[in-house]
Short mmCIF file of C-alpha atoms in Angstrom, two decimals:
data_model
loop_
_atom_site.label_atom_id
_atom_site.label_comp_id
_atom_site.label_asym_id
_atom_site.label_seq_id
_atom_site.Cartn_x
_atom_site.Cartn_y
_atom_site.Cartn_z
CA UNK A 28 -37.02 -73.64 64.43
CA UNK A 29 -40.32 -72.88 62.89
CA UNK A 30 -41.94 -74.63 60.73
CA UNK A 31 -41.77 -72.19 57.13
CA UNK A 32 -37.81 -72.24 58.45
CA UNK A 33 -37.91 -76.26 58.90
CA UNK A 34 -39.66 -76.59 55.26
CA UNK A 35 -36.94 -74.03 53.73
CA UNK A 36 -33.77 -76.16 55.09
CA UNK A 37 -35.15 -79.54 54.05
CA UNK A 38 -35.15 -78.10 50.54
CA UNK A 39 -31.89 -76.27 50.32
CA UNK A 40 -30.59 -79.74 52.17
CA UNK A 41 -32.15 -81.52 48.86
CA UNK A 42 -30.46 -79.39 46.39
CA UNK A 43 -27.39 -79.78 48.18
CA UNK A 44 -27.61 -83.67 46.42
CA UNK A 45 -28.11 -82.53 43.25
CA UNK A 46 -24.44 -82.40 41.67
CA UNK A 47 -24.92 -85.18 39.74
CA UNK A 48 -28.22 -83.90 38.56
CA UNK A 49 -26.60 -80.85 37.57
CA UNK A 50 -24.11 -82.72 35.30
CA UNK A 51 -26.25 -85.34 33.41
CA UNK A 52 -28.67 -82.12 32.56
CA UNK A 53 -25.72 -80.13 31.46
CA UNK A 54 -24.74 -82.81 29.26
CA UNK A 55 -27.36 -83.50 27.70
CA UNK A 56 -28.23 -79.72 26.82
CA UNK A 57 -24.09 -79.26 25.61
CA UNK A 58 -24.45 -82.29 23.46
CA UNK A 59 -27.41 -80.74 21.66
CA UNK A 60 -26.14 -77.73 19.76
CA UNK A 61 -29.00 -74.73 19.44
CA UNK A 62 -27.67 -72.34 16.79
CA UNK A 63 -29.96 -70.14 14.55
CA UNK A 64 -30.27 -70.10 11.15
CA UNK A 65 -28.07 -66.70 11.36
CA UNK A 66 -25.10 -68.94 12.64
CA UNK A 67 -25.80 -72.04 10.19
CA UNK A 68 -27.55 -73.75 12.52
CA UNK A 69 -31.21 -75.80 12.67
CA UNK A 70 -32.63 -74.05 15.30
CA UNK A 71 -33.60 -75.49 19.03
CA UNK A 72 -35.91 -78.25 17.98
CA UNK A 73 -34.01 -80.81 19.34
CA UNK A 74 -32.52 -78.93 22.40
CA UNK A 75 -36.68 -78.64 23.18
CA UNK A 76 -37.52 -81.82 22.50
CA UNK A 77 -35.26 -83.20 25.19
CA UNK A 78 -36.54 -80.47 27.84
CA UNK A 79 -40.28 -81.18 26.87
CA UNK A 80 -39.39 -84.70 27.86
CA UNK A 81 -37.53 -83.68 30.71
CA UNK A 82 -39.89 -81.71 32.22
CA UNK A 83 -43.29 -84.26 31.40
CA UNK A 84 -40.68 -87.07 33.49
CA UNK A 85 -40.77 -84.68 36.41
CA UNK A 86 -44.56 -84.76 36.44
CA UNK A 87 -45.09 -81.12 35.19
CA UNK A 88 -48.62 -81.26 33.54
CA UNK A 89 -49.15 -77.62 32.40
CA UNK A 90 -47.41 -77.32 29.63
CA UNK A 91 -47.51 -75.05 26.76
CA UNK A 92 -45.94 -75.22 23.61
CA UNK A 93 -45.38 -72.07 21.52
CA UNK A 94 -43.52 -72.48 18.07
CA UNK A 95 -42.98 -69.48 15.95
CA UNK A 96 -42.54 -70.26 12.38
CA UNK A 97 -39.53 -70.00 10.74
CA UNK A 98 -39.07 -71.70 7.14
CA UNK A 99 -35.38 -71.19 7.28
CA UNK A 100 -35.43 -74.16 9.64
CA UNK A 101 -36.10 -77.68 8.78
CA UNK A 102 -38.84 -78.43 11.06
CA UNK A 103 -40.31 -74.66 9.84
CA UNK A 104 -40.67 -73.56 13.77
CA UNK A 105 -38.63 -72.36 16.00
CA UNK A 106 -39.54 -73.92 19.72
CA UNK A 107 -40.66 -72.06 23.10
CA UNK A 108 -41.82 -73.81 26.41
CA UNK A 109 -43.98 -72.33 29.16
CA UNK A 110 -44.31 -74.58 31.96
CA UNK A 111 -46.09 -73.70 34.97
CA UNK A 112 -46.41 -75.08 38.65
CA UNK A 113 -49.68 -74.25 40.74
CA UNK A 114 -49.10 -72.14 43.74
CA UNK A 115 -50.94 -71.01 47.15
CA UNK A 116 -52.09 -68.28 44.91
CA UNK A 117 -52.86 -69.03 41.60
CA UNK A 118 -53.59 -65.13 40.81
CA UNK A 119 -50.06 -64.28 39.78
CA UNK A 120 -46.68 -66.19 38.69
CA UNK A 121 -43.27 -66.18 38.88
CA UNK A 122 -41.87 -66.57 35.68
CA UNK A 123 -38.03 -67.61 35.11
CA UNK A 124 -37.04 -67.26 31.53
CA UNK A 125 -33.75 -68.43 30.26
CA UNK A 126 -32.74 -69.52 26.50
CA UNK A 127 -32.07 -72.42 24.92
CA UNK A 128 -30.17 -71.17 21.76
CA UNK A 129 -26.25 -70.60 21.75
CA UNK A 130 -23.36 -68.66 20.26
CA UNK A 131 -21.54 -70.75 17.72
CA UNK A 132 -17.91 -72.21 19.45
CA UNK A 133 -16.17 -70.08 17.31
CA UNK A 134 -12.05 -70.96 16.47
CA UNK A 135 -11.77 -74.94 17.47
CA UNK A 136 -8.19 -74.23 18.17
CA UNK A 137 -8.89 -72.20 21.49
CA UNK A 138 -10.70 -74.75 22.78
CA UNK A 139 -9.32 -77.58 25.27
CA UNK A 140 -11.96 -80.16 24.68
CA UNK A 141 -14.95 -80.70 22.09
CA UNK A 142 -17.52 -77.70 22.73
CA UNK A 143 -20.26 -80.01 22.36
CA UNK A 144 -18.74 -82.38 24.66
CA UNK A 145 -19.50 -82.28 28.29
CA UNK A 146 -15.93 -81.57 30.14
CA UNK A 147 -15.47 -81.65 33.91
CA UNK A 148 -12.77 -80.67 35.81
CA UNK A 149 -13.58 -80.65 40.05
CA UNK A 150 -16.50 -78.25 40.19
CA UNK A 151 -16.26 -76.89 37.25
CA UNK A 152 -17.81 -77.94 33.89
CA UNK A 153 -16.73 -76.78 30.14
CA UNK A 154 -18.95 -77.05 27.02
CA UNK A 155 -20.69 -73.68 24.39
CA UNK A 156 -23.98 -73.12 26.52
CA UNK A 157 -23.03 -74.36 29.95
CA UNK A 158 -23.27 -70.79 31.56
CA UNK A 159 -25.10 -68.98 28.35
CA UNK A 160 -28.02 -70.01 29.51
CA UNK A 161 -27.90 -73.40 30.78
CA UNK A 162 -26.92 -72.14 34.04
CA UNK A 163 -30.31 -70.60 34.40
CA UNK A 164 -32.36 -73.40 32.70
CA UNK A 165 -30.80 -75.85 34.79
CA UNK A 166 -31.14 -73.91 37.92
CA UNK A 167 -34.88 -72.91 37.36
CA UNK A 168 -35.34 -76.46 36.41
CA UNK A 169 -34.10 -77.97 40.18
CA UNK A 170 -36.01 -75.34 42.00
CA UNK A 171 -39.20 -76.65 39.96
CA UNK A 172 -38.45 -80.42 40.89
CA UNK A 173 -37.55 -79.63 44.26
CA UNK A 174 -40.69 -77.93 45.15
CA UNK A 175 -42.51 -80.57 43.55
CA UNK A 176 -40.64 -83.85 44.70
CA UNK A 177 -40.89 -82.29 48.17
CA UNK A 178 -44.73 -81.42 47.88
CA UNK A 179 -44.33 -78.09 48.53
CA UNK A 180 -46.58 -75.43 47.51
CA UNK A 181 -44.99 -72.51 45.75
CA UNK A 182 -46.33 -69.00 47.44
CA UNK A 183 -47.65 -68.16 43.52
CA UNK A 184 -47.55 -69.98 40.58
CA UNK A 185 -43.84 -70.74 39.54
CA UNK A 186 -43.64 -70.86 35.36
CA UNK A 187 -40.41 -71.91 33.48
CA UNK A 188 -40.03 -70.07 30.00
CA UNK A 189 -37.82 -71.91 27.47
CA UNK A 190 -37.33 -69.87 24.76
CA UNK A 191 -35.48 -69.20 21.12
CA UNK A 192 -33.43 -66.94 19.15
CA UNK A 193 -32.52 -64.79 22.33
CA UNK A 194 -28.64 -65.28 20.86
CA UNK A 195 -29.94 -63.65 17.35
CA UNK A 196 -32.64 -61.23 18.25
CA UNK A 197 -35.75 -62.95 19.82
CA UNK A 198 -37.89 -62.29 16.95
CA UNK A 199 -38.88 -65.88 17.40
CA UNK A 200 -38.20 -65.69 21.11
CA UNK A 201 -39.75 -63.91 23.98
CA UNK A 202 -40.89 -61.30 21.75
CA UNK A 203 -43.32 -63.43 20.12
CA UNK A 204 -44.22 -65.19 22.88
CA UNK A 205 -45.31 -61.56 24.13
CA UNK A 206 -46.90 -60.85 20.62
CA UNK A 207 -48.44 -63.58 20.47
CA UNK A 208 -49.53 -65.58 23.37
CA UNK A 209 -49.43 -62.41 25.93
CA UNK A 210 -52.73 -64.47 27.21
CA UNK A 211 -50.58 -66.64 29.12
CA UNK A 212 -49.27 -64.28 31.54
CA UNK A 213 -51.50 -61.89 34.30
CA UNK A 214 -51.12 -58.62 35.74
CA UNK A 215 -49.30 -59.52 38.97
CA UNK A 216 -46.86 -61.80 37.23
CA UNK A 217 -42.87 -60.92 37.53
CA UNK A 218 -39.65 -62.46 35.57
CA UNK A 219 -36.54 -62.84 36.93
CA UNK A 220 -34.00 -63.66 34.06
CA UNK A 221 -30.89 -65.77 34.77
CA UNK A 222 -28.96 -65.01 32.13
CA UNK A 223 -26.68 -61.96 33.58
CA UNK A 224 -24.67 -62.01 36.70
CA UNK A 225 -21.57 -62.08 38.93
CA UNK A 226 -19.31 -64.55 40.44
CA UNK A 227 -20.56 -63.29 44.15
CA UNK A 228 -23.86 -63.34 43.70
CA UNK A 229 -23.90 -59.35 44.34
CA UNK A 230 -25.65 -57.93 41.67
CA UNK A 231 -29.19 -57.35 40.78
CA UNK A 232 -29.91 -56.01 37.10
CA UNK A 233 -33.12 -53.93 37.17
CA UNK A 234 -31.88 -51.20 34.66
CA UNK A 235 -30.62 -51.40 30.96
CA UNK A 236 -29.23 -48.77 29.13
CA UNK A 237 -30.99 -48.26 25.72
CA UNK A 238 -29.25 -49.47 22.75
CA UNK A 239 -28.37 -47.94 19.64
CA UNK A 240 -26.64 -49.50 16.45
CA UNK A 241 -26.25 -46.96 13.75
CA UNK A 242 -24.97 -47.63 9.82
CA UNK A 243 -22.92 -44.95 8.64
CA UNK A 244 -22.24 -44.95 4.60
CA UNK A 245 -20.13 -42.19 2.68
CA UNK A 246 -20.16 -42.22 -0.71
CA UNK A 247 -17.51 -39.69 -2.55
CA UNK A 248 -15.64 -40.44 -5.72
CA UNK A 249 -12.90 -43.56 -6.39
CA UNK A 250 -9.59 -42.77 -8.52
CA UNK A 251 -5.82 -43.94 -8.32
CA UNK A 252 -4.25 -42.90 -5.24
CA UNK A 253 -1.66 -41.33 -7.12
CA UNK A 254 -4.09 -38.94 -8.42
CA UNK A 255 -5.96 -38.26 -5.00
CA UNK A 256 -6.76 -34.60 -6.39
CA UNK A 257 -9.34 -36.46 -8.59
CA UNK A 258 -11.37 -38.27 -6.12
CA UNK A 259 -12.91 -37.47 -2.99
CA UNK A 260 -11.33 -40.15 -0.48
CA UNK A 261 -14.34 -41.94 2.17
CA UNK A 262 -11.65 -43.73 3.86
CA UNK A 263 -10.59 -40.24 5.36
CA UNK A 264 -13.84 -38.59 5.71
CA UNK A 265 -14.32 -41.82 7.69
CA UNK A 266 -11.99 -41.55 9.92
CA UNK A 267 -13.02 -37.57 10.61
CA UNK A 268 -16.11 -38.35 11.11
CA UNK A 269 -15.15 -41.34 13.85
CA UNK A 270 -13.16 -38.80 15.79
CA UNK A 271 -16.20 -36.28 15.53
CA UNK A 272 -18.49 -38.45 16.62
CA UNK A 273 -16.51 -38.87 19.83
CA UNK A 274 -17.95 -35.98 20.89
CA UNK A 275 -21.16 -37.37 22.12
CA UNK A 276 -19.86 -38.34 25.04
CA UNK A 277 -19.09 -34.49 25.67
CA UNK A 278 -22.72 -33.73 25.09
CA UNK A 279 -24.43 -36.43 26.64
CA UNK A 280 -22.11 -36.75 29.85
CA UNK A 281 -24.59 -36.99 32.64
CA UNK A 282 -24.11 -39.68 34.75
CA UNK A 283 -26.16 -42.74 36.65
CA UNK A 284 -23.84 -44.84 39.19
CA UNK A 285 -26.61 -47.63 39.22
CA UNK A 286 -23.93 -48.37 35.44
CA UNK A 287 -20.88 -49.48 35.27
CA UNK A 288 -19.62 -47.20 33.39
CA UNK A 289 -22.12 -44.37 35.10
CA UNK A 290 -22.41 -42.89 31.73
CA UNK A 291 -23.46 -43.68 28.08
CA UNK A 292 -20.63 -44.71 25.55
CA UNK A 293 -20.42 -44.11 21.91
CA UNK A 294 -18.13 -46.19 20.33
CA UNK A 295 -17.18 -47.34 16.45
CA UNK A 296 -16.64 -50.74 16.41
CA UNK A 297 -17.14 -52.68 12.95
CA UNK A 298 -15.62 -51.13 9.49
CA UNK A 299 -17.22 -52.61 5.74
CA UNK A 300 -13.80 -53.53 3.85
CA UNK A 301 -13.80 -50.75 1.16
CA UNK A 302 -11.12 -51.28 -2.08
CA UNK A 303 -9.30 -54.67 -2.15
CA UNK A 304 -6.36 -52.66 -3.45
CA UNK A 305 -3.64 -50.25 -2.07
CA UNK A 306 -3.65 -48.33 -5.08
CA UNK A 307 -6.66 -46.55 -5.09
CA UNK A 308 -8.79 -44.39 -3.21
CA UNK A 309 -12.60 -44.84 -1.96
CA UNK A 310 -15.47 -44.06 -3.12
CA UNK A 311 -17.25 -45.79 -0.67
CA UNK A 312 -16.78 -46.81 3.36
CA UNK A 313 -19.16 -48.00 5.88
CA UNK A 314 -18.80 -48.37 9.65
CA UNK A 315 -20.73 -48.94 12.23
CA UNK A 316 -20.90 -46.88 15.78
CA UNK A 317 -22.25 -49.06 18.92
CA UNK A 318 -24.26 -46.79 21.68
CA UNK A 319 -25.29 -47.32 24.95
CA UNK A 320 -26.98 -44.44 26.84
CA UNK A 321 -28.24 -43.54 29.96
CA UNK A 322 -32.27 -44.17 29.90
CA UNK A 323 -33.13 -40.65 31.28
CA UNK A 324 -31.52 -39.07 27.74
CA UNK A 325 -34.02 -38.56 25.00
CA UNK A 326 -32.80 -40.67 22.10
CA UNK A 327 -34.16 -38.12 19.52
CA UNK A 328 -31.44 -35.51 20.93
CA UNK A 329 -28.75 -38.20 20.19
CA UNK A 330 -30.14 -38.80 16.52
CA UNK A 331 -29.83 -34.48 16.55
CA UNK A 332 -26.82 -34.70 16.81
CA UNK A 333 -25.41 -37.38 15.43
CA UNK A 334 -26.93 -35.84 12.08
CA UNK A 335 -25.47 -33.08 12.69
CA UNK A 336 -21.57 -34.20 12.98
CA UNK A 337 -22.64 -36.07 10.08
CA UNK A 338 -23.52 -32.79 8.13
CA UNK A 339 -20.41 -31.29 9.43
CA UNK A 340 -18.06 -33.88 7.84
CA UNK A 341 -19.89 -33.73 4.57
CA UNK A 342 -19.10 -30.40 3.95
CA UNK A 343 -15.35 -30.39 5.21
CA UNK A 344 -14.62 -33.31 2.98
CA UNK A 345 -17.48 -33.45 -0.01
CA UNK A 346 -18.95 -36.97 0.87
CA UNK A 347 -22.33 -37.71 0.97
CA UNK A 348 -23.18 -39.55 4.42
CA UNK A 349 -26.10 -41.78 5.08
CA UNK A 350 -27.13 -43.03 8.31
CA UNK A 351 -29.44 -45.87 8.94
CA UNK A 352 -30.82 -47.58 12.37
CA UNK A 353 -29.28 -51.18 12.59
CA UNK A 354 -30.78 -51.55 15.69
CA UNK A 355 -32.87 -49.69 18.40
CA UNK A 356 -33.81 -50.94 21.88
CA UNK A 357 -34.84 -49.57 25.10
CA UNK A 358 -37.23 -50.17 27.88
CA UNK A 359 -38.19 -48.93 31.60
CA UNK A 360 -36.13 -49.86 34.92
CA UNK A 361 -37.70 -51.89 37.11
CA UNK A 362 -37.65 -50.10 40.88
CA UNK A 363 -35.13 -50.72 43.17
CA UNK A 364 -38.22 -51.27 46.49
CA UNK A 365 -40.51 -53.11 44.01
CA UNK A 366 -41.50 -56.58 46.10
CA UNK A 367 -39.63 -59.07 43.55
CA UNK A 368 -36.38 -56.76 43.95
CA UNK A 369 -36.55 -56.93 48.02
CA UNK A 370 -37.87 -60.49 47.66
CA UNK A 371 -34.72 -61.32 45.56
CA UNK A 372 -32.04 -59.67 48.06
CA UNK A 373 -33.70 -61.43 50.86
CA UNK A 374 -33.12 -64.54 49.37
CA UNK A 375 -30.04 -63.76 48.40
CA UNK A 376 -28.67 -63.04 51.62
CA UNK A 377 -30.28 -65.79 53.47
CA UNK A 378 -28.27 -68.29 50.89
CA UNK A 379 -24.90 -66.33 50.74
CA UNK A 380 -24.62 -64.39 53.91
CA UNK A 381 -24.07 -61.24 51.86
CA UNK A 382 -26.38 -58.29 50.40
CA UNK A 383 -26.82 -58.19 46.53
CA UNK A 384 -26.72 -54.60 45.13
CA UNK A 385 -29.77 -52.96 42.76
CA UNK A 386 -27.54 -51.95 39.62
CA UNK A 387 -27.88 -51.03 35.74
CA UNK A 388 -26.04 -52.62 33.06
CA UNK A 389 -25.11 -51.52 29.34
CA UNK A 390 -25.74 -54.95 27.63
CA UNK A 391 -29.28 -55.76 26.89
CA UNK A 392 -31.67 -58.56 28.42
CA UNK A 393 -35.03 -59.91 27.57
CA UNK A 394 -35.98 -58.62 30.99
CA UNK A 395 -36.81 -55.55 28.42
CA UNK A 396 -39.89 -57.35 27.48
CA UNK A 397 -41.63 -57.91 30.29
CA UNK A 398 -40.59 -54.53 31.65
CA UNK A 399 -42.20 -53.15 28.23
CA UNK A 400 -45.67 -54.68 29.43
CA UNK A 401 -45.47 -53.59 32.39
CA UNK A 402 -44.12 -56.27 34.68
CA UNK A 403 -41.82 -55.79 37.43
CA UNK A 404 -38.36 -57.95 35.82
CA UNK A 405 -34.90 -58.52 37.26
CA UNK A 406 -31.75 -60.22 36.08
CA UNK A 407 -29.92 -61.82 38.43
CA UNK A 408 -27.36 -65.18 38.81
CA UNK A 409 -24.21 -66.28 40.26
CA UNK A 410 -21.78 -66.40 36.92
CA UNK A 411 -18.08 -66.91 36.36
CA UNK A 412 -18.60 -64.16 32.88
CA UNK A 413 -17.41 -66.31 30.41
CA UNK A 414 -20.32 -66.50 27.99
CA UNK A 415 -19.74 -66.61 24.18
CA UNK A 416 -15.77 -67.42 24.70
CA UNK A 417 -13.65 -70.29 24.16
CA UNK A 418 -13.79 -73.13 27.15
CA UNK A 419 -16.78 -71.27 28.56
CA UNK A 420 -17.38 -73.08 31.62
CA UNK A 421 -19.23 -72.47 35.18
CA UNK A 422 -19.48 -73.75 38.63
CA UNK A 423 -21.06 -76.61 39.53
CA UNK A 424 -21.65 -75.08 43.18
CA UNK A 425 -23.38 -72.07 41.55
CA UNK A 426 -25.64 -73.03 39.89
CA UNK A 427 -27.20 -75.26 42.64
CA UNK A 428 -27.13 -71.68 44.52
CA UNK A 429 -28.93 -70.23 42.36
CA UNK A 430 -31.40 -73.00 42.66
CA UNK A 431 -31.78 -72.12 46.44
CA UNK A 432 -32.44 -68.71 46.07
CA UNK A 433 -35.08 -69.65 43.14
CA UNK A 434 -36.74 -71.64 45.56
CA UNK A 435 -36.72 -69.55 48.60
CA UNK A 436 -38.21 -66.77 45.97
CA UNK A 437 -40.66 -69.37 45.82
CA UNK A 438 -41.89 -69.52 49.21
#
């Protein structure tokens, strides 16, 4: 056994004791609920006060704190962390990023056990946030202290990013980090994101489809339903213009099998309630149509036509229909033989045994803002996929393998 090889077993040996660890972190992160002002929540102050602590205990010195005001919270910011430990070469970073904001628990009923009460059961652990994201946080987090308690040298500089809002739109997230303290980061830096993954370990993210949320609004005339010849009904035009629209996937079939599905989707998802009565007809409906599509496709075409469908179902039924942007996202891959991508599957394998696969995925990451900058990004962890539901929970044994391959990334 050489001596890199010697180094490397001593530390996975070391986070092989770290189950308890694992648990008194978790709990303390469960017990401190992050939820933004959008979900009636006060933000992540005291979620990042604890880790700020937390990681000053573990004798991390470089620290940077990066607030992003927000009145709508009490303390008027909302809290991001960039912590940083000094490499072989200093010149470039590895940056893990993972969030410290969560989904609200949602029915109380469908849980077992308090969401904002620590619950373990054998290897497993329950709690809102214990997988979305405190899998990654806590994970990035024992890979830091490891390296450190150890004395090992990271091959580059290893940073932990903390950050807000990623739940609600990152406005006060990674994107302002980016917008505002882009200073911190240098051109060979690369992100690997946590916060996506499956239960073998087998998938690296380095792909996102672009996302599209689209407003639809058709305005025609209200009356009594028992005088429909006076009105001009939305409801139906609505539901003509749904089925119309479900020819996008006709005309913008090509495929990508890096996605599962290996081809963009176009679905309607959320309907505005319209009259609170039976007895009459609308004058007004709103829905909403959810996209996903392939990167290579040229989102003006889609907007083309989607107007056009639009147009068509105006005329037929003598609506007026508005359409409005909700939300638009998209962002470059990240190359399946770039070094962090290789790096990661070698790490990978030497933890599991078994060869993680380069893939794309529909949802959306913050990997997209790195990769907007320029800087190589992958999403990749070992999860149960159980984030935002009732009882979420995750393994115990994962997450301190995920910690391994962190650390052998390191080196």
């Amino acid at each position: 056994m050489n001596h890199a090889t010697s180094i490397q077993l001593r530390l996975l040996q070391a986070l092989d004791k770290q189950s308890e660890t694992v648990v008194s972190l978790q709990k303390e992160l469960v017990a401190r609920p992050a939820l933004g002002p959008e979900n009636n929540g006060s933000g992540e102050g005291d979620k990042a006060a604890f880790l700020l602590q937390t990681l000053k205990d573990s004798g991390i010195s470089d620290i940077t704190e990066i607030n992003a005001p927000d009145p709508r919270v009490a303390t008027g910011v909302r809290p991001n962390i960039a912590a940083r430990i000094p490499g072989q070469d200093q010149a470039s970073t590895l940056w893990i990023v993972s969030h410290m904001d969560v989904v609200p628990p949602g029915e109380p009923s469908l849980w077992n056990t308090d969401p904002f009460q620590l619950h373990q059961e054998g290897d497993l652990i329950f709690g809102r946030g214990v997988e979305d994201n405190h899998h990654g946080l806590v994970a990035s987090f024992l890979a830091a202290t490891t390296l450190l308690d150890s004395g090992t040298l990271p091959r580059t500089n290893l940073g932990l990013l903390f950050v807000a809002d990623e739940e609600t739109g990152n406005a006060y997230g990674l994107k302002y980090v980016f917008d505002h303290h882009e200073h911190l980061f240098g051109p060979n830096d690369r992100f690997l994101v946590p916060d996506f993954g499956t239960p073998d370990s087998g998938m690296i993210e380095v792909a996102e489809k672009s996302l599209l949320w689209l407003k639809f609004t058709l305005s025609g005339k209200q009356c009594h339903a028992s005088t429909p010849h006076l009105g001009l009904n939305t409801f139906v035009a609505t539901a003509d213009l749904v089925l119309r629209l479900r020819e996008l996937y006709t005309r913008f079939n090509t495929r990508d099998d890096r996605f599962d599905p290996p081809y963009s989707t176009f679905e309607a998802t959320k309907k505005e309630a319209n009259v609170p009565n039976i007895n009459s007809i609308p004058g007004k409906d709103v829905f909403y149509l959810d996209c996903r599509i392939l990167p290579d496709i040229d989102l003006n075409e889609v907007f083309h036509a989607v107007d056009e469908l639009s147009r068509e179902t105006a005329e037929d039924w003598g609506v007026s229909v508005d359409r409005d942007i909700v939300h638009q996202e998209s962002s470059p891959s990240t190359p399946e033989d770039a070094p962090l991508v290789q790096e990661l599957i070698q790490a990978v394998e030497a933890v599991t045994g078994h060869t993680p696969r380069p893939q794309g995925i529909g949802g959306g990451t913050v990997a997209s803002f790195p990769r907007k900058k320029g800087y190589p990004a992958t999403v990749w962890a070992t999860l149960l996929g159980n984030a935002h539901q009732p009882n979420e929970h995750t393994s115990i044994r994962s997450i301190l393998l995920d910690a391994k391959v962190m650390t052998l990334l390191c080196l």
